[in-house]
Amino acid sequence: MSPDQVLDAGRPAAPAPAAVKRRGPLVSAALLAAALLVSLAYLAADLRFGYLLVYAWFGIGYGVLLQYGRFCMASAVRDLFAVGVPRMAVGVLVAVILYALISAGIQAAGFNSFHAHPLGWHVPAGGLLFGLGMVLAGGCASSSLYKSGEGNLGSVLVLFAISFSQAWMVSAGGGLNRLVPEAWARQAAAQDMPAELSITDGWFDQFTAGYLWPLGGGTLVDRLEWPAQWWSYLFGNALLVAILPSLILLSLLYALNYRKVYLRQQGLRVLSWRGELRGLWSLLTQSRNTALAGAGLGLLAGLQMLVTGELRELHGIFNFGELLAAMGHTGGLSLQDSVFDPGYWYITTQEAQWGGWALAQAGVEMRDNLFFGLDNGLPSPWLNAPGMMSLGIIVGAAVLANISGEFKWKWPNAETALLAIAGGVLMGVGSRIGMGCNIGAFFATVTNGDASGWVFLLGMALGGYLSVKLLKAWIDWRLARSGLDF
Amino acid sequence: MAGANIRFDKQADGGYLLDVKGYGCPHVQIYTEKALKKLASGEELSVVFDNPSSGESISFMCMLDGHSLLERKDEGGTFAWRIRKA
């Protein structure tokens, strides 16, 4: 085989680049106009849909920022291990610091809607599976959304795999029941549950009722029983749980990775303290897009909690399910008349609802489990407020990618399609066991004073490390058989 | 299903071409790193890719390793970057 051979052949002819660039801003304008028209249609149907539209438009904001900074939490871990690049890790830590500061203010103002996660072995285990999957899939759950907006159809496959694997995970019984420990089954059977739920059938139900429910969780301020004062939230939840660990990690990235480069660039062998601080600042600002996106995402995520909290107070509700019921949309509500409504940036649960809703439409029983039946409900995608946020991310990314001329339809080849599905399934299963993805189980937790997110990150980093090793071995194996002269 | 090409060969002008269109993260970064390792100091590599986020990482990788990013072209979501190995 010749050196210029191909591993996989065939690619659809792309339109002329100049034409794509000319058309891009028009496509972006059309997308924004469509988003505006859809928003007006919702408001014309009922002004209370403004609550759902807040999710959607924050999603568009997230999408723009994610695409602008090529912001992918998977690459925070992966690029560090794969090619020694700390760019994204820096961006994520900047976002964590800013979001934590804003979140402390929101907690002090009484608008915080965050629920702490129970801490146990499931957190690092879920993180590990998620980390394995995100490297194989080529992106985490949120970056798969923004890359879908760039026209990457492999990322769309990842979204399908995350959605349906979660829906399967929370509802599957049969052979999985044999993996349920006796203690979980006993604990679950002892729960007084509505007859509509088959809580003793299904691994995830028994994991939830038999294992998760007895576990405790809380923010640092809750655990230390500090008073509900602004200084508790600022020094306890923000400074101790989020900001100090982030600064320590940034310092480690600087000392172990970037410092030698900075010394080389400056032509120096040693640095004064001021020089070290200038070097750290240089690391923070080295990738301007990523650092700005991190700062913007941190601000936007905090603002979303504030706006949603204000809207809940305005409507006198705790959950969007109450508004849906008042508007006559009761079909997708859980047995508690609620729907999934975190009030902040979240990704995977609404994707599980997409998969669950689609399976329910196909006639599969999806409401007899705790996840959909009792907790999150199964609203149709157009009544799913966090789901609209995820769609908003796709739209926002598509708007910016079309303006910058980076939008391009990309079909996955067989290799990337298989990796997308395998990675998506691992992320779906991992996010259900770990109670969220890199956003819900890490970003939103540590920034609200719940240290369980750092444990999830540890598991995710280990999974990412192992997956990078696996992927490099796969690439080497492929190359050894390709004849390419690498 | 349509697919993507991986191509790595020496060009008539003495430089190398790496074409990883159709691949996403981290394949593009890994192939670029592997290709750069193959080159001698002063040789040039043209990387063609269409995953925007890989560009950020390649740019950072060049800065870390001291390689010079000589040229960046972006045409309709397809990027062609020329790198001189340190």
Coordinates of C-alpha atoms in Angstrom, one line a residue:
Chain A
M1 CA 0.0 0.0 0.0
S2 CA 1.2 3.4 -0.8
P3 CA 2.1 6.0 1.8
D4 CA -0.8 8.2 0.8
Q5 CA -3.4 5.4 1.2
V6 CA -6.6 6.1 3.0
L7 CA -7.9 4.3 6.0
D8 CA -11.5 4.8 5.0
A9 CA -12.7 6.2 1.7
G10 CA -15.5 8.3 0.4
R11 CA -16.6 11.8 1.4
P12 CA -19.5 13.9 0.1
A13 CA -18.5 16.8 -2.0
A14 CA -18.5 20.0 0.2
P15 CA -19.9 23.3 -1.1
A16 CA -17.3 25.9 -2.2
P17 CA -15.8 27.5 1.0
A18 CA -16.4 31.0 -0.1
A19 CA -20.1 30.2 -0.6
V20 CA -20.3 28.7 2.8
K21 CA -18.8 31.9 4.4
R22 CA -21.2 34.2 2.5
R23 CA -24.2 32.1 3.5
G24 CA -23.1 31.6 7.1
P25 CA -24.3 34.9 8.6
L26 CA -27.7 34.5 6.8
V27 CA -28.1 31.0 8.3
S28 CA -27.3 32.4 11.7
A29 CA -29.8 35.2 11.3
A30 CA -32.4 32.7 10.2
L31 CA -31.7 30.5 13.2
L32 CA -32.0 33.4 15.6
A33 CA -35.2 34.6 13.9
A34 CA -36.6 31.1 14.1
A35 CA -35.7 30.9 17.8
L36 CA -37.4 34.3 18.3
L37 CA -40.6 33.2 16.4
V38 CA -40.8 29.9 18.4
S39 CA -40.4 31.9 21.6
L40 CA -43.2 34.3 20.6
A41 CA -45.4 31.3 19.7
Y42 CA -44.8 29.9 23.2
L43 CA -45.6 33.2 24.8
A44 CA -48.7 33.6 22.7
A45 CA -49.9 30.2 23.9
D46 CA -49.3 31.1 27.6
L47 CA -47.0 33.8 29.1
R48 CA -46.0 31.3 31.8
F49 CA -43.9 29.5 29.1
G50 CA -41.5 32.3 29.8
Y51 CA -40.1 30.0 32.4
L52 CA -39.2 27.4 29.8
L53 CA -37.9 30.1 27.4
V54 CA -35.4 31.3 30.1
Y55 CA -33.9 27.8 29.9
A56 CA -33.9 27.9 26.1
W57 CA -32.2 31.3 25.8
F58 CA -29.6 30.5 28.5
G59 CA -28.9 27.4 26.4
I60 CA -28.3 29.6 23.4
G61 CA -25.9 31.7 25.4
Y62 CA -24.1 28.5 26.6
G63 CA -23.9 27.3 23.1
V64 CA -22.3 30.5 21.8
L65 CA -19.7 30.5 24.6
L66 CA -19.0 26.8 24.3
Q67 CA -18.3 27.1 20.6
Y68 CA -16.4 30.3 21.0
G69 CA -14.0 28.7 23.5
R70 CA -14.1 25.2 22.0
F71 CA -15.1 24.5 25.5
C72 CA -15.0 20.8 26.3
M73 CA -14.6 19.4 29.7
A74 CA -13.5 16.1 28.3
S75 CA -10.5 17.8 26.8
A76 CA -9.6 19.3 30.2
V77 CA -8.7 15.7 31.2
R78 CA -8.0 14.1 27.8
D79 CA -5.6 16.7 26.2
L80 CA -3.6 16.8 29.4
F81 CA -3.0 13.0 29.2
A82 CA -3.0 12.6 25.5
V83 CA -0.8 15.5 24.3
G84 CA 0.2 17.3 27.5
V85 CA -2.0 20.4 26.8
P86 CA -3.5 22.1 29.9
R87 CA -5.6 24.7 27.9
M88 CA -9.0 23.3 28.7
A89 CA -8.2 22.4 32.3
V90 CA -7.4 26.1 32.9
G91 CA -10.6 27.2 31.2
V92 CA -12.7 24.9 33.4
L93 CA -11.0 26.0 36.6
V94 CA -11.5 29.7 35.7
A95 CA -15.2 28.9 35.2
V96 CA -15.4 27.1 38.5
I97 CA -13.9 30.0 40.4
L98 CA -16.3 32.6 38.9
Y99 CA -19.4 30.4 39.1
A100 CA -18.6 29.6 42.8
L101 CA -18.4 33.3 43.6
I102 CA -21.7 34.1 42.0
S103 CA -23.3 31.1 43.5
A104 CA -22.3 32.2 47.0
G105 CA -24.1 35.4 46.4
I106 CA -27.2 33.6 45.1
Q107 CA -27.2 31.3 48.1
A108 CA -27.0 34.3 50.4
A109 CA -29.9 35.9 48.5
G110 CA -32.0 32.8 49.1
F111 CA -32.5 31.9 45.4
N112 CA -30.3 28.8 45.3
S113 CA -32.0 25.7 43.8
F114 CA -29.0 23.4 44.2
H115 CA -29.5 19.9 45.7
A116 CA -26.4 18.3 47.1
H117 CA -25.5 14.8 45.9
P118 CA -25.2 11.8 48.2
L119 CA -21.5 10.7 48.5
G120 CA -20.5 7.1 48.1
W121 CA -18.6 4.6 45.9
H122 CA -21.1 5.4 43.1
V123 CA -19.6 8.9 42.6
P124 CA -16.1 7.8 41.5
A125 CA -17.5 4.7 39.8
G126 CA -19.9 6.8 37.7
G127 CA -17.1 9.3 37.0
L128 CA -14.8 6.5 35.9
L129 CA -17.3 5.2 33.4
F130 CA -18.1 8.7 32.2
G131 CA -14.4 9.4 31.8
L132 CA -13.9 6.3 29.8
G133 CA -16.8 7.2 27.5
M134 CA -16.0 10.8 26.9
V135 CA -12.6 10.2 25.5
L136 CA -13.9 7.4 23.2
A137 CA -16.8 9.6 22.1
G138 CA -14.6 12.6 21.4
G139 CA -16.3 14.9 23.8
C140 CA -18.4 15.2 27.0
A141 CA -22.1 15.5 27.1
S142 CA -22.2 19.3 26.7
S143 CA -19.5 19.5 24.0
S144 CA -21.4 16.8 22.0
L145 CA -24.3 19.3 22.0
Y146 CA -22.2 22.2 20.8
K147 CA -20.3 20.1 18.3
S148 CA -23.7 19.0 16.9
G149 CA -24.3 22.7 16.3
E150 CA -21.1 22.8 14.3
G151 CA -22.6 20.1 12.0
N152 CA -20.8 17.2 13.5
L153 CA -23.1 14.2 13.0
G154 CA -20.9 11.9 15.0
S155 CA -21.7 14.1 18.0
V156 CA -25.4 13.7 17.2
L157 CA -24.9 10.0 17.4
V158 CA -23.3 10.5 20.9
L159 CA -26.4 12.3 22.0
F160 CA -28.6 9.5 20.9
A161 CA -26.4 7.0 22.6
I162 CA -26.4 9.0 25.9
S163 CA -30.2 9.5 25.7
F164 CA -31.2 5.9 25.1
S165 CA -28.5 4.3 27.3
Q166 CA -29.8 6.3 30.3
A167 CA -33.4 5.5 29.5
W168 CA -32.5 1.9 29.3
M169 CA -30.4 2.0 32.5
V170 CA -33.1 3.5 34.7
S171 CA -35.8 1.2 33.5
A172 CA -34.2 -2.2 32.8
G173 CA -34.9 -5.2 34.9
G174 CA -34.7 -8.8 33.9
G175 CA -31.2 -10.1 34.0
L176 CA -30.0 -6.9 35.7
N177 CA -32.0 -7.8 38.8
R178 CA -29.6 -10.6 39.5
L179 CA -26.9 -8.0 40.1
V180 CA -28.8 -6.3 42.9
P181 CA -27.3 -7.0 46.3
E182 CA -29.7 -8.5 48.8
A183 CA -29.4 -5.5 51.2
W184 CA -30.5 -3.1 48.4
A185 CA -33.5 -5.3 47.5
R186 CA -34.6 -5.5 51.2
Q187 CA -34.2 -1.8 51.7
A188 CA -36.1 -1.0 48.5
A189 CA -38.9 -3.4 49.3
A190 CA -39.4 -1.7 52.7
Q191 CA -40.2 1.6 51.0
D192 CA -43.8 2.7 51.0
M193 CA -44.2 3.5 47.3
P194 CA -47.3 4.2 45.1
A195 CA -48.6 1.1 43.4
E196 CA -47.8 2.5 39.9
L197 CA -44.1 1.9 40.6
S198 CA -42.4 -1.5 40.4
I199 CA -39.6 -0.5 42.8
T200 CA -38.4 -4.1 43.4
D201 CA -38.0 -4.7 39.7
G202 CA -35.0 -3.0 38.1
W203 CA -31.4 -2.5 39.0
F204 CA -31.6 1.3 39.1
D205 CA -34.7 1.5 41.2
Q206 CA -33.1 -0.7 43.8
F207 CA -29.8 1.1 43.6
T208 CA -31.7 4.3 44.2
A209 CA -34.0 3.2 47.0
G210 CA -31.8 0.6 48.5
Y211 CA -28.4 2.3 48.3
L212 CA -28.7 6.1 47.4
W213 CA -31.5 7.1 49.7
P214 CA -29.9 6.1 53.0
L215 CA -26.7 8.0 52.0
G216 CA -26.2 11.6 53.2
G217 CA -25.1 14.5 51.2
G218 CA -24.7 18.2 51.7
T219 CA -22.8 21.4 51.1
L220 CA -19.9 22.3 53.4
V221 CA -22.0 24.9 55.1
D222 CA -24.8 22.3 55.7
R223 CA -22.3 19.7 57.0
L224 CA -20.6 22.2 59.4
E225 CA -24.0 23.6 60.4
W226 CA -22.7 27.2 59.7
P227 CA -25.3 29.9 59.9
A228 CA -27.1 30.9 56.7
Q229 CA -25.1 34.0 56.2
W230 CA -23.3 35.5 53.2
W231 CA -19.9 34.9 54.8
S232 CA -20.7 31.2 55.4
Y233 CA -21.5 30.7 51.7
L234 CA -18.5 32.8 50.5
F235 CA -15.8 31.3 52.8
G236 CA -17.3 27.8 53.2
N237 CA -19.0 26.8 50.0
A238 CA -17.1 29.0 47.5
L239 CA -13.6 29.5 49.0
L240 CA -13.0 26.2 50.7
V241 CA -14.8 23.8 48.4
A242 CA -14.3 25.4 45.0
I243 CA -11.8 28.3 44.8
L244 CA -8.9 27.0 46.9
P245 CA -8.9 23.5 45.2
S246 CA -9.1 25.2 41.8
L247 CA -6.2 27.5 42.7
I248 CA -4.1 24.5 43.9
L249 CA -4.8 22.7 40.7
L250 CA -4.0 25.7 38.6
S251 CA -0.7 26.1 40.5
L252 CA 0.1 22.4 39.9
L253 CA -0.6 22.8 36.2
Y254 CA 1.7 25.8 36.1
A255 CA 4.5 24.1 38.1
L256 CA 4.4 20.7 36.4
N257 CA 3.5 21.7 32.8
Y258 CA 3.7 25.4 31.9
R259 CA 6.5 26.9 34.0
K260 CA 9.3 25.4 31.9
V261 CA 7.7 26.8 28.8
Y262 CA 7.4 30.2 30.4
L263 CA 11.1 30.1 31.5
R264 CA 12.1 29.2 28.0
Q265 CA 10.0 32.0 26.5
Q266 CA 11.5 34.5 28.9
G267 CA 15.0 33.2 28.5
L268 CA 15.4 32.8 32.2
R269 CA 16.5 30.0 34.5
V270 CA 14.9 31.2 37.8
L271 CA 11.9 33.4 38.6
S272 CA 11.1 35.9 41.4
W273 CA 7.7 35.6 43.2
R274 CA 6.5 38.4 40.9
G275 CA 7.8 36.4 37.9
E276 CA 6.0 33.3 39.1
L277 CA 2.7 35.2 39.3
R278 CA 3.3 36.7 35.9
G279 CA 3.9 33.1 34.6
L280 CA 0.7 31.9 36.2
W281 CA -1.2 34.8 34.6
S282 CA 0.4 33.9 31.3
L283 CA -1.0 30.4 31.7
L284 CA -4.5 31.7 32.4
T285 CA -4.4 34.0 29.3
Q286 CA -2.5 31.7 26.9
S287 CA -5.7 30.6 25.2
R288 CA -7.8 33.7 25.2
N289 CA -10.9 32.1 23.7
T290 CA -10.9 29.4 26.3
A291 CA -10.3 31.7 29.2
L292 CA -13.0 34.2 28.1
A293 CA -15.5 31.4 27.5
G294 CA -14.7 30.0 31.0
A295 CA -15.3 33.4 32.5
G296 CA -18.5 33.9 30.5
L297 CA -19.9 30.4 31.3
G298 CA -19.2 30.9 35.0
L299 CA -21.1 34.2 34.9
L300 CA -24.0 32.9 32.8
A301 CA -24.4 29.7 35.0
G302 CA -24.7 31.9 38.1
L303 CA -27.1 34.3 36.4
Q304 CA -29.3 31.4 35.3
M305 CA -29.8 30.3 38.9
L306 CA -30.6 33.9 39.9
V307 CA -33.2 34.4 37.1
T308 CA -34.8 31.0 37.6
G309 CA -35.0 31.7 41.4
E310 CA -36.7 35.0 40.7
L311 CA -39.2 33.4 38.3
R312 CA -40.1 30.7 40.9
E313 CA -40.8 33.4 43.4
L314 CA -42.8 35.4 40.9
H315 CA -45.0 32.4 40.1
G316 CA -45.0 31.0 43.6
I317 CA -43.7 27.6 42.6
F318 CA -40.9 25.2 43.5
N319 CA -41.0 23.2 40.3
F320 CA -42.0 23.8 36.6
G321 CA -44.4 20.9 37.0
E322 CA -46.7 23.2 39.0
L323 CA -46.8 25.6 36.1
L324 CA -47.3 22.8 33.5
A325 CA -50.3 21.5 35.6
A326 CA -51.7 25.0 35.9
M327 CA -51.5 25.3 32.1
G328 CA -53.3 22.0 31.6
H329 CA -50.2 20.0 30.5
T330 CA -50.4 17.1 33.0
G331 CA -49.4 14.2 30.7
G332 CA -45.7 14.3 31.4
L333 CA -45.7 14.9 35.2
S334 CA -44.3 12.5 37.7
L335 CA -46.4 11.0 40.5
Q336 CA -45.4 14.0 42.6
D337 CA -46.7 16.4 39.9
S338 CA -43.1 17.4 39.2
V339 CA -40.7 17.4 36.3
F340 CA -36.9 17.7 36.1
D341 CA -36.3 21.3 36.8
P342 CA -32.8 21.9 38.3
G343 CA -32.8 25.7 37.7
Y344 CA -29.2 25.6 36.6
W345 CA -26.9 24.2 33.9
Y346 CA -27.5 20.5 33.6
I347 CA -27.2 18.1 30.6
T348 CA -27.8 14.4 31.0
T349 CA -31.1 14.0 32.8
Q350 CA -33.0 15.9 30.2
E351 CA -31.3 13.7 27.5
A352 CA -32.5 10.6 29.5
Q353 CA -36.0 12.1 29.3
W354 CA -35.7 12.5 25.5
G355 CA -34.8 8.8 25.2
G356 CA -37.4 7.7 27.7
W357 CA -40.1 9.8 25.9
A358 CA -39.2 8.3 22.6
L359 CA -39.4 4.7 24.0
A360 CA -42.7 5.5 25.7
Q361 CA -44.1 6.7 22.3
A362 CA -43.0 3.3 20.9
G363 CA -45.1 1.6 23.5
V364 CA -42.4 0.7 26.1
E365 CA -43.4 1.1 29.7
M366 CA -41.2 3.9 31.0
R367 CA -43.1 5.3 34.0
D368 CA -43.0 2.4 36.5
N369 CA -39.5 3.4 37.7
L370 CA -38.4 5.9 40.3
F371 CA -36.3 8.0 37.9
F372 CA -39.1 9.0 35.5
G373 CA -42.2 7.9 37.4
L374 CA -41.5 9.5 40.8
D375 CA -38.8 12.1 40.3
N376 CA -38.3 13.6 36.8
G377 CA -41.5 12.9 34.8
L378 CA -41.5 12.3 31.1
P379 CA -42.7 15.6 29.5
S380 CA -42.7 15.8 25.7
P381 CA -39.6 17.4 24.3
W382 CA -41.4 20.7 23.6
L383 CA -42.6 20.9 27.2
N384 CA -39.2 19.9 28.7
A385 CA -37.6 23.1 30.0
P386 CA -34.0 21.8 30.6
G387 CA -34.4 19.9 27.3
M388 CA -35.0 23.2 25.6
M389 CA -31.7 24.4 27.2
S390 CA -29.9 21.6 25.5
L391 CA -31.5 22.4 22.1
G392 CA -30.6 26.0 22.8
I393 CA -26.9 25.0 23.1
I394 CA -27.1 23.3 19.7
V395 CA -28.7 26.4 18.2
G396 CA -26.3 28.9 19.9
A397 CA -23.3 26.9 18.7
A398 CA -24.7 26.7 15.2
V399 CA -25.3 30.5 15.1
L400 CA -21.7 31.2 16.0
A401 CA -20.2 28.5 13.9
N402 CA -22.1 29.8 10.8
I403 CA -20.9 33.4 11.5
S404 CA -17.3 32.3 11.9
G405 CA -17.5 30.0 8.8
E406 CA -16.7 27.0 10.9
F407 CA -20.0 25.2 10.3
K408 CA -19.6 22.1 8.2
W409 CA -21.7 18.9 7.9
K410 CA -19.4 16.1 9.0
W411 CA -20.5 12.5 8.6
P412 CA -18.8 10.0 10.9
N413 CA -16.8 7.2 9.3
A414 CA -17.4 3.7 10.6
E415 CA -14.6 4.0 13.2
T416 CA -15.8 7.3 14.7
A417 CA -19.5 6.1 14.6
L418 CA -18.6 3.0 16.6
L419 CA -16.6 5.1 19.1
A420 CA -19.4 7.6 19.3
I421 CA -21.9 5.0 20.2
A422 CA -19.6 3.1 22.6
G423 CA -18.5 6.3 24.3
G424 CA -22.1 7.7 24.5
V425 CA -23.4 4.5 26.1
L426 CA -20.6 4.6 28.7
M427 CA -21.3 8.2 29.4
G428 CA -25.0 7.5 29.7
V429 CA -24.5 4.6 32.2
G430 CA -21.8 6.5 34.1
S431 CA -23.9 9.7 34.4
R432 CA -26.8 7.7 35.9
I433 CA -24.6 5.9 38.4
G434 CA -22.6 9.0 39.2
M435 CA -25.8 11.2 39.3
G436 CA -24.8 13.5 36.5
C437 CA -22.1 14.3 34.0
N438 CA -19.2 16.7 34.1
I439 CA -21.6 19.5 34.5
G440 CA -24.3 18.2 36.9
A441 CA -22.0 15.9 38.9
F442 CA -18.9 18.1 38.9
F443 CA -19.3 21.7 37.8
A444 CA -22.6 22.4 39.4
T445 CA -21.7 20.6 42.7
V446 CA -18.3 22.0 43.6
T447 CA -19.4 25.5 42.7
N448 CA -22.3 25.2 45.2
G449 CA -20.2 23.9 48.0
D450 CA -20.7 20.1 47.5
A451 CA -17.3 18.5 47.5
S452 CA -18.7 15.3 45.9
G453 CA -17.9 16.9 42.6
W454 CA -14.2 16.6 43.2
V455 CA -14.6 12.9 43.8
F456 CA -16.5 12.6 40.5
L457 CA -13.6 14.5 38.8
L458 CA -11.1 12.1 40.3
G459 CA -13.0 9.1 38.9
M460 CA -13.5 10.9 35.6
A461 CA -9.8 11.8 35.4
L462 CA -8.8 8.1 36.0
G463 CA -11.3 7.0 33.4
G464 CA -10.0 9.6 31.0
Y465 CA -6.4 8.5 31.6
L466 CA -7.3 4.8 31.0
S467 CA -9.3 5.7 27.9
V468 CA -6.5 7.8 26.4
K469 CA -4.1 4.8 26.8
L470 CA -6.7 2.5 25.2
L471 CA -7.3 4.9 22.3
K472 CA -3.6 5.4 21.7
A473 CA -3.1 1.7 21.6
W474 CA -6.1 1.4 19.2
I475 CA -4.6 4.1 16.9
D476 CA -1.2 2.4 17.0
W477 CA -2.8 -0.9 16.1
R478 CA -4.7 0.7 13.2
L479 CA -1.6 2.5 12.0
A480 CA 0.6 -0.6 12.2
R481 CA -1.8 -2.2 9.7
S482 CA -2.4 0.8 7.5
G483 CA 1.1 1.2 6.0
L484 CA 1.1 4.8 6.8
D485 CA 4.6 6.0 7.7
F486 CA 4.0 7.4 11.2
Chain B
M1 CA -21.9 5.9 5.2
A2 CA -19.4 8.4 4.0
G3 CA -16.1 8.4 5.7
A4 CA -12.9 10.3 6.4
N5 CA -9.4 10.0 5.1
I6 CA -6.2 9.8 7.0
R7 CA -3.3 10.7 4.9
F8 CA 0.4 11.3 5.8
D9 CA 3.0 11.6 3.2
K10 CA 6.0 13.6 2.0
Q11 CA 5.2 16.3 -0.6
A12 CA 7.2 17.3 -3.6
D13 CA 8.4 20.5 -1.8
G14 CA 10.0 18.4 1.0
G15 CA 7.3 19.1 3.5
Y16 CA 4.8 16.6 5.0
L17 CA 1.1 16.5 4.7
L18 CA -1.2 15.1 7.4
D19 CA -4.9 15.0 6.3
V20 CA -7.2 14.0 9.2
K21 CA -10.4 15.5 7.9
G22 CA -13.5 13.7 9.4
Y23 CA -11.8 13.0 12.7
G24 CA -12.6 14.7 16.0
C25 CA -10.9 15.0 19.4
P26 CA -8.5 13.6 20.4
H27 CA -7.6 11.8 17.1
V28 CA -6.5 15.0 15.3
Q29 CA -4.2 16.1 18.2
I30 CA -2.7 12.6 18.6
Y31 CA -2.1 12.1 14.9
T32 CA -0.5 15.6 14.7
E33 CA 1.8 14.8 17.7
K34 CA 2.8 11.5 16.1
A35 CA 3.5 13.2 12.8
L36 CA 5.6 15.9 14.4
K37 CA 7.6 13.3 16.2
K38 CA 8.4 11.7 12.8
L39 CA 9.8 15.0 11.4
A40 CA 13.3 16.3 11.8
S41 CA 14.0 19.7 13.3
G42 CA 13.2 22.4 10.8
E43 CA 10.9 20.3 8.6
E44 CA 7.4 21.5 7.9
L45 CA 4.1 19.7 8.4
S46 CA 0.8 20.8 6.9
V47 CA -2.2 19.6 8.9
V48 CA -5.6 19.5 7.3
F49 CA -8.5 19.0 9.7
D50 CA -12.2 20.0 10.2
N51 CA -12.7 19.7 13.9
P52 CA -12.4 23.3 15.2
S53 CA -11.6 22.4 18.8
S54 CA -8.6 20.4 17.8
G55 CA -7.1 23.7 16.5
E56 CA -7.0 25.2 19.9
S57 CA -5.1 22.2 21.3
I58 CA -2.7 22.0 18.4
S59 CA -1.9 25.7 18.8
F60 CA -1.2 25.2 22.5
M61 CA 0.8 22.0 21.8
C62 CA 3.0 24.0 19.3
M63 CA 3.6 26.7 21.9
L64 CA 4.5 24.1 24.6
D65 CA 7.0 22.3 22.3
G66 CA 8.4 25.4 20.7
H67 CA 7.1 24.6 17.1
S68 CA 6.4 27.5 14.8
L69 CA 2.8 27.9 13.5
L70 CA 3.7 29.4 10.1
E71 CA 0.2 29.6 8.5
R72 CA -3.4 29.1 9.4
K73 CA -6.1 28.8 6.7
D74 CA -9.8 28.3 7.5
E75 CA -12.0 27.6 4.5
G76 CA -15.6 26.7 5.3
G77 CA -14.8 24.8 8.4
T78 CA -11.8 23.0 6.9
F79 CA -8.5 24.1 8.4
A80 CA -5.0 23.9 6.9
W81 CA -2.2 24.8 9.3
R82 CA 1.5 24.8 8.5
I83 CA 3.9 24.0 11.3
R84 CA 7.7 24.1 11.4
K85 CA 9.2 21.6 13.9
A86 CA 11.5 23.1 16.5

